[in-house]
Amino acid sequence: AQSVTQLGSHVSVSEGALVLLRCNYSSSVPPYLFWYVQYPNQGLQLLLKYTTGATLVKGINGFEAEFKKSETSFHLTKPSAHMSDAAEYFCAVSSRVNYGGSQGNLIFGKGTKLSVKP
Amino acid sequence: NAGVTQTPKFQVLKTGQSMTLQCAQDMNHEYMSWYRQDPGMGLRLIHYSVGAGITDQGEVPNGYNVSRSTTEDFPLRLLSAAPSQTSVYFCASSMRDRVTYEQYFGPGTRLTVT
């Protein structure tokens, strides 16, 4: 069974500092990988995804993530944090194999709340 | 396009009451799903549908029913609400792109069961 682990339920950085949010997955076959962001009292918005090809993926708002198969990781980074980045971030996976339409099903990590200090 | 809409935004129920959370999308997406979000638990899949007339269970289906009579709508029914169902509920929809399903989430329904 697939699972997702996000290290650190809360991360605090200063404005302008590097943002690093960690995500590791467990799966017999490398899954599709996603990062979503949730601003307070809102739904989830897709930041970026990895499906195939280049392992460094660029997303919206200056975020990027690198798929490392050997480390089963998909860490999210941003070189310089902005106050508007304060939100909760979720790593998620879905299967590359479509069992009866289940390929759309996402398995989420528990989330990491990012705080940005002025 | 309105995207994915959910009603109501907030709801308070007493234990044992029933209700239906509404979800609609206007993007002609074939795939729709319901997740619940609990603090420190992330989002967990309740039910999903790959098209009108087809539904299946997710990770936490107990206490919830769904049906999909049209492509646009995917309501979630709580037959007899319990305090353990206090949560934020998100509906999502997607169409398979060239490779995978990119999901669009609604704004959520915050449900409290007393």
GROMACS .gro file of C-alpha atoms in nm:
model
  232
    1ALA     CA    1   0.000   0.000   0.000
    2GLN     CA    2   0.112   0.352  -0.071
    3SER     CA    3   0.183   0.603   0.204
    4VAL     CA    4   0.320   0.954   0.235
    5THR     CA    5   0.526   1.097   0.519
    6GLN     CA    6   0.582   1.467   0.567
    7LEU     CA    7   0.856   1.546   0.816
    8GLY     CA    8   0.763   1.834   1.042
    9SER     CA    9   0.406   1.938   1.106
   10HIS     CA   10   0.520   2.298   1.151
   11VAL     CA   11   0.805   2.481   0.981
   12SER     CA   12   0.897   2.841   1.052
   13VAL     CA   13   1.129   3.049   0.836
   14SER     CA   14   1.222   3.414   0.811
   15GLU     CA   15   1.115   3.618   0.513
   16GLY     CA   16   1.378   3.581   0.243
   17ALA     CA   17   1.509   3.250   0.378
   18LEU     CA   18   1.507   2.915   0.201
   19VAL     CA   19   1.192   2.707   0.233
   20LEU     CA   20   1.238   2.329   0.249
   21LEU     CA   21   0.939   2.103   0.311
   22ARG     CA   22   1.011   1.732   0.317
   23CYS     CA   23   0.806   1.451   0.167
   24ASN     CA   24   0.886   1.082   0.143
   25TYR     CA   25   0.665   0.818  -0.010
   26SER     CA   26   0.635   0.445   0.020
   27SER     CA   27   0.526   0.255  -0.288
   28SER     CA   28   0.637  -0.056  -0.474
   29VAL     CA   29   0.617   0.140  -0.799
   30PRO     CA   30   0.711   0.511  -0.805
   31PRO     CA   31   0.378   0.695  -0.801
   32TYR     CA   32   0.268   1.023  -0.947
   33LEU     CA   33   0.366   1.295  -0.699
   34PHE     CA   34   0.193   1.621  -0.612
   35TRP     CA   35   0.226   1.919  -0.383
   36TYR     CA   36  -0.085   2.113  -0.287
   37VAL     CA   37  -0.116   2.436  -0.089
   38GLN     CA   38  -0.406   2.533   0.136
   39TYR     CA   39  -0.451   2.890   0.250
   40PRO     CA   40  -0.662   2.947   0.563
   41ASN     CA   41  -1.028   2.857   0.517
   42GLN     CA   42  -0.981   2.768   0.152
   43GLY     CA   43  -0.965   2.459  -0.063
   44LEU     CA   44  -0.651   2.301  -0.201
   45GLN     CA   45  -0.458   2.438  -0.495
   46LEU     CA   46  -0.210   2.239  -0.700
   47LEU     CA   47   0.145   2.376  -0.673
   48LEU     CA   48   0.324   2.124  -0.894
   49LYS     CA   49   0.331   1.761  -0.997
   50TYR     CA   50   0.576   1.500  -1.115
   51THR     CA   51   0.464   1.240  -1.364
   52THR     CA   52   0.760   1.149  -1.584
   53GLY     CA   53   1.071   1.296  -1.742
   54ALA     CA   54   1.280   1.568  -1.579
   55THR     CA   55   1.303   1.507  -1.208
   56LEU     CA   56   1.318   1.876  -1.113
   57VAL     CA   57   0.969   2.017  -1.142
   58LYS     CA   58   0.884   2.386  -1.131
   59GLY     CA   59   0.549   2.503  -1.004
   60ILE     CA   60   0.359   2.818  -0.929
   61ASN     CA   61   0.469   3.096  -0.693
   62GLY     CA   62   0.840   3.013  -0.734
   63PHE     CA   63   0.821   2.666  -0.581
   64GLU     CA   64   0.998   2.363  -0.717
   65ALA     CA   65   1.042   2.000  -0.616
   66GLU     CA   66   1.284   1.726  -0.707
   67PHE     CA   67   1.191   1.362  -0.745
   68LYS     CA   68   1.467   1.136  -0.611
   69LYS     CA   69   1.381   0.773  -0.674
   70SER     CA   70   1.673   0.637  -0.474
   71GLU     CA   71   1.561   0.833  -0.169
   72THR     CA   72   1.184   0.793  -0.237
   73SER     CA   73   1.157   1.166  -0.179
   74PHE     CA   74   0.986   1.466  -0.335
   75HIS     CA   75   1.093   1.764  -0.126
   76LEU     CA   76   0.948   2.109  -0.194
   77THR     CA   77   1.173   2.414  -0.200
   78LYS     CA   78   1.161   2.785  -0.259
   79PRO     CA   79   1.479   2.996  -0.255
   80SER     CA   80   1.331   3.298  -0.080
   81ALA     CA   81   1.022   3.288   0.141
   82HIS     CA   82   0.756   3.555   0.120
   83MET     CA   83   0.495   3.640   0.380
   84SER     CA   84   0.227   3.529   0.137
   85ASP     CA   85   0.371   3.174   0.141
   86ALA     CA   86   0.233   3.116   0.490
   87ALA     CA   87  -0.009   2.826   0.444
   88GLU     CA   88  -0.041   2.452   0.490
   89TYR     CA   89   0.131   2.232   0.233
   90PHE     CA   90   0.033   1.879   0.147
   91CYS     CA   91   0.231   1.618  -0.039
   92ALA     CA   92   0.017   1.358  -0.218
   93VAL     CA   93   0.062   1.054  -0.440
   94SER     CA   94  -0.152   0.860  -0.681
   95SER     CA   95  -0.095   0.527  -0.845
   96ARG     CA   96   0.047   0.485  -1.193
   97VAL     CA   97  -0.167   0.175  -1.225
   98ASN     CA   98  -0.538   0.224  -1.283
   99TYR     CA   99  -0.734  -0.026  -1.076
  100GLY     CA  100  -1.097   0.026  -1.174
  101GLY     CA  101  -1.061   0.399  -1.205
  102SER     CA  102  -0.874   0.444  -0.878
  103GLN     CA  103  -0.584   0.621  -1.046
  104GLY     CA  104  -0.743   0.951  -0.960
  105ASN     CA  105  -0.742   0.873  -0.590
  106LEU     CA  106  -0.494   1.078  -0.391
  107ILE     CA  107  -0.314   0.965  -0.076
  108PHE     CA  108  -0.211   1.266   0.128
  109GLY     CA  109   0.054   1.329   0.384
  110LYS     CA  110  -0.054   1.490   0.711
  111GLY     CA  111   0.052   1.834   0.602
  112THR     CA  112   0.313   2.090   0.703
  113LYS     CA  113   0.214   2.436   0.822
  114LEU     CA  114   0.459   2.697   0.703
  115SER     CA  115   0.497   3.017   0.903
  116VAL     CA  116   0.698   3.309   0.765
  117LYS     CA  117   0.843   3.559   1.011
  118PRO     CA  118   0.903   3.919   0.906
  119ASN     CA  119  -1.669   2.844  -1.519
  120ALA     CA  120  -1.765   2.825  -1.153
  121GLY     CA  121  -1.534   2.523  -1.107
  122VAL     CA  122  -1.623   2.300  -0.814
  123THR     CA  123  -1.893   2.436  -0.584
  124GLN     CA  124  -1.998   2.302  -0.247
  125THR     CA  125  -2.297   2.381  -0.029
  126PRO     CA  126  -2.343   2.456   0.250
  127LYS     CA  127  -2.021   2.622   0.370
  128PHE     CA  128  -2.101   2.555   0.735
  129GLN     CA  129  -2.340   2.314   0.904
  130VAL     CA  130  -2.414   2.211   1.260
  131LEU     CA  131  -2.599   1.885   1.318
  132LYS     CA  132  -2.717   1.699   1.622
  133THR     CA  133  -2.618   1.336   1.667
  134GLY     CA  134  -2.848   1.111   1.468
  135GLN     CA  135  -2.959   1.373   1.217
  136SER     CA  136  -2.911   1.320   0.847
  137MET     CA  137  -2.803   1.560   0.579
  138THR     CA  138  -2.661   1.585   0.229
  139LEU     CA  139  -2.352   1.780   0.133
  140GLN     CA  140  -2.382   1.906  -0.220
  141CYS     CA  141  -2.104   1.913  -0.479
  142ALA     CA  142  -2.129   2.029  -0.837
  143GLN     CA  143  -1.879   2.094  -1.116
  144ASP     CA  144  -1.927   2.258  -1.453
  145MET     CA  145  -1.610   2.134  -1.622
  146ASN     CA  146  -1.754   1.808  -1.757
  147HIS     CA  147  -1.509   1.613  -1.543
  148GLU     CA  148  -1.559   1.238  -1.536
  149TYR     CA  149  -1.390   1.178  -1.201
  150MET     CA  150  -1.526   1.317  -0.873
  151SER     CA  151  -1.438   1.242  -0.514
  152TRP     CA  152  -1.501   1.334  -0.151
  153TYR     CA  153  -1.231   1.382   0.112
  154ARG     CA  154  -1.248   1.468   0.478
  155GLN     CA  155  -0.982   1.677   0.648
  156ASP     CA  156  -0.909   1.640   1.016
  157PRO     CA  157  -0.634   1.821   1.212
  158GLY     CA  158  -0.305   1.635   1.190
  159MET     CA  159  -0.455   1.371   0.959
  160GLY     CA  160  -0.427   1.528   0.617
  161LEU     CA  161  -0.708   1.448   0.374
  162ARG     CA  162  -0.861   1.103   0.351
  163LEU     CA  163  -1.071   0.970   0.066
  164ILE     CA  164  -1.432   0.883   0.150
  165HIS     CA  165  -1.590   0.787  -0.185
  166TYR     CA  166  -1.517   0.844  -0.550
  167SER     CA  167  -1.686   0.816  -0.886
  168VAL     CA  168  -1.539   0.762  -1.231
  169GLY     CA  169  -1.858   0.857  -1.412
  170ALA     CA  170  -2.236   0.881  -1.387
  171GLY     CA  171  -2.378   0.567  -1.227
  172ILE     CA  172  -2.041   0.443  -1.099
  173THR     CA  173  -1.920   0.493  -0.742
  174ASP     CA  174  -1.673   0.318  -0.516
  175GLN     CA  175  -1.542   0.337  -0.162
  176GLY     CA  176  -1.229   0.510  -0.050
  177GLU     CA  177  -1.030   0.481   0.270
  178VAL     CA  178  -1.300   0.595   0.518
  179PRO     CA  179  -1.647   0.522   0.371
  180ASN     CA  180  -1.835   0.413   0.684
  181GLY     CA  181  -2.130   0.634   0.769
  182TYR     CA  182  -2.144   0.797   0.424
  183ASN     CA  183  -2.340   0.724   0.108
  184VAL     CA  184  -2.296   0.864  -0.241
  185SER     CA  185  -2.464   0.842  -0.577
  186ARG     CA  186  -2.384   0.991  -0.917
  187SER     CA  187  -2.687   1.034  -1.137
  188THR     CA  188  -2.535   1.309  -1.353
  189THR     CA  189  -2.184   1.406  -1.459
  190GLU     CA  190  -2.215   1.740  -1.279
  191ASP     CA  191  -2.332   1.639  -0.931
  192PHE     CA  192  -2.187   1.414  -0.661
  193PRO     CA  193  -2.374   1.452  -0.329
  194LEU     CA  194  -2.247   1.302  -0.004
  195ARG     CA  195  -2.509   1.176   0.242
  196LEU     CA  196  -2.469   1.133   0.614
  197LEU     CA  197  -2.746   0.897   0.720
  198SER     CA  198  -2.709   0.930   1.098
  199ALA     CA  199  -2.452   1.189   1.199
  200ALA     CA  200  -2.202   1.111   1.473
  201PRO     CA  201  -1.956   1.342   1.653
  202SER     CA  202  -1.672   1.152   1.481
  203GLN     CA  203  -1.795   1.297   1.153
  204THR     CA  204  -1.711   1.649   1.265
  205SER     CA  205  -1.468   1.754   0.995
  206VAL     CA  206  -1.409   1.969   0.690
  207TYR     CA  207  -1.530   1.800   0.373
  208PHE     CA  208  -1.382   1.866   0.033
  209CYS     CA  209  -1.517   1.764  -0.303
  210ALA     CA  210  -1.280   1.735  -0.598
  211SER     CA  211  -1.314   1.669  -0.968
  212SER     CA  212  -1.075   1.592  -1.252
  213MET     CA  213  -1.046   1.490  -1.610
  214ARG     CA  214  -0.761   1.265  -1.704
  215ASP     CA  215  -0.498   1.470  -1.882
  216ARG     CA  216  -0.231   1.307  -2.099
  217VAL     CA  217  -0.083   1.125  -1.805
  218THR     CA  218  -0.267   1.164  -1.478
  219TYR     CA  219  -0.569   1.314  -1.309
  220GLU     CA  220  -0.517   1.675  -1.202
  221GLN     CA  221  -0.773   1.747  -0.936
  222TYR     CA  222  -0.967   2.065  -0.869
  223PHE     CA  223  -1.094   2.112  -0.516
  224GLY     CA  224  -1.402   2.290  -0.392
  225PRO     CA  225  -1.390   2.541  -0.105
  226GLY     CA  226  -1.507   2.288   0.153
  227THR     CA  227  -1.795   2.235   0.397
  228ARG     CA  228  -1.721   2.267   0.767
  229LEU     CA  229  -1.946   2.023   0.956
  230THR     CA  230  -1.990   2.008   1.332
  231VAL     CA  231  -2.187   1.726   1.494
  232THR     CA  232  -2.290   1.784   1.856
   0.00000   0.00000   0.00000
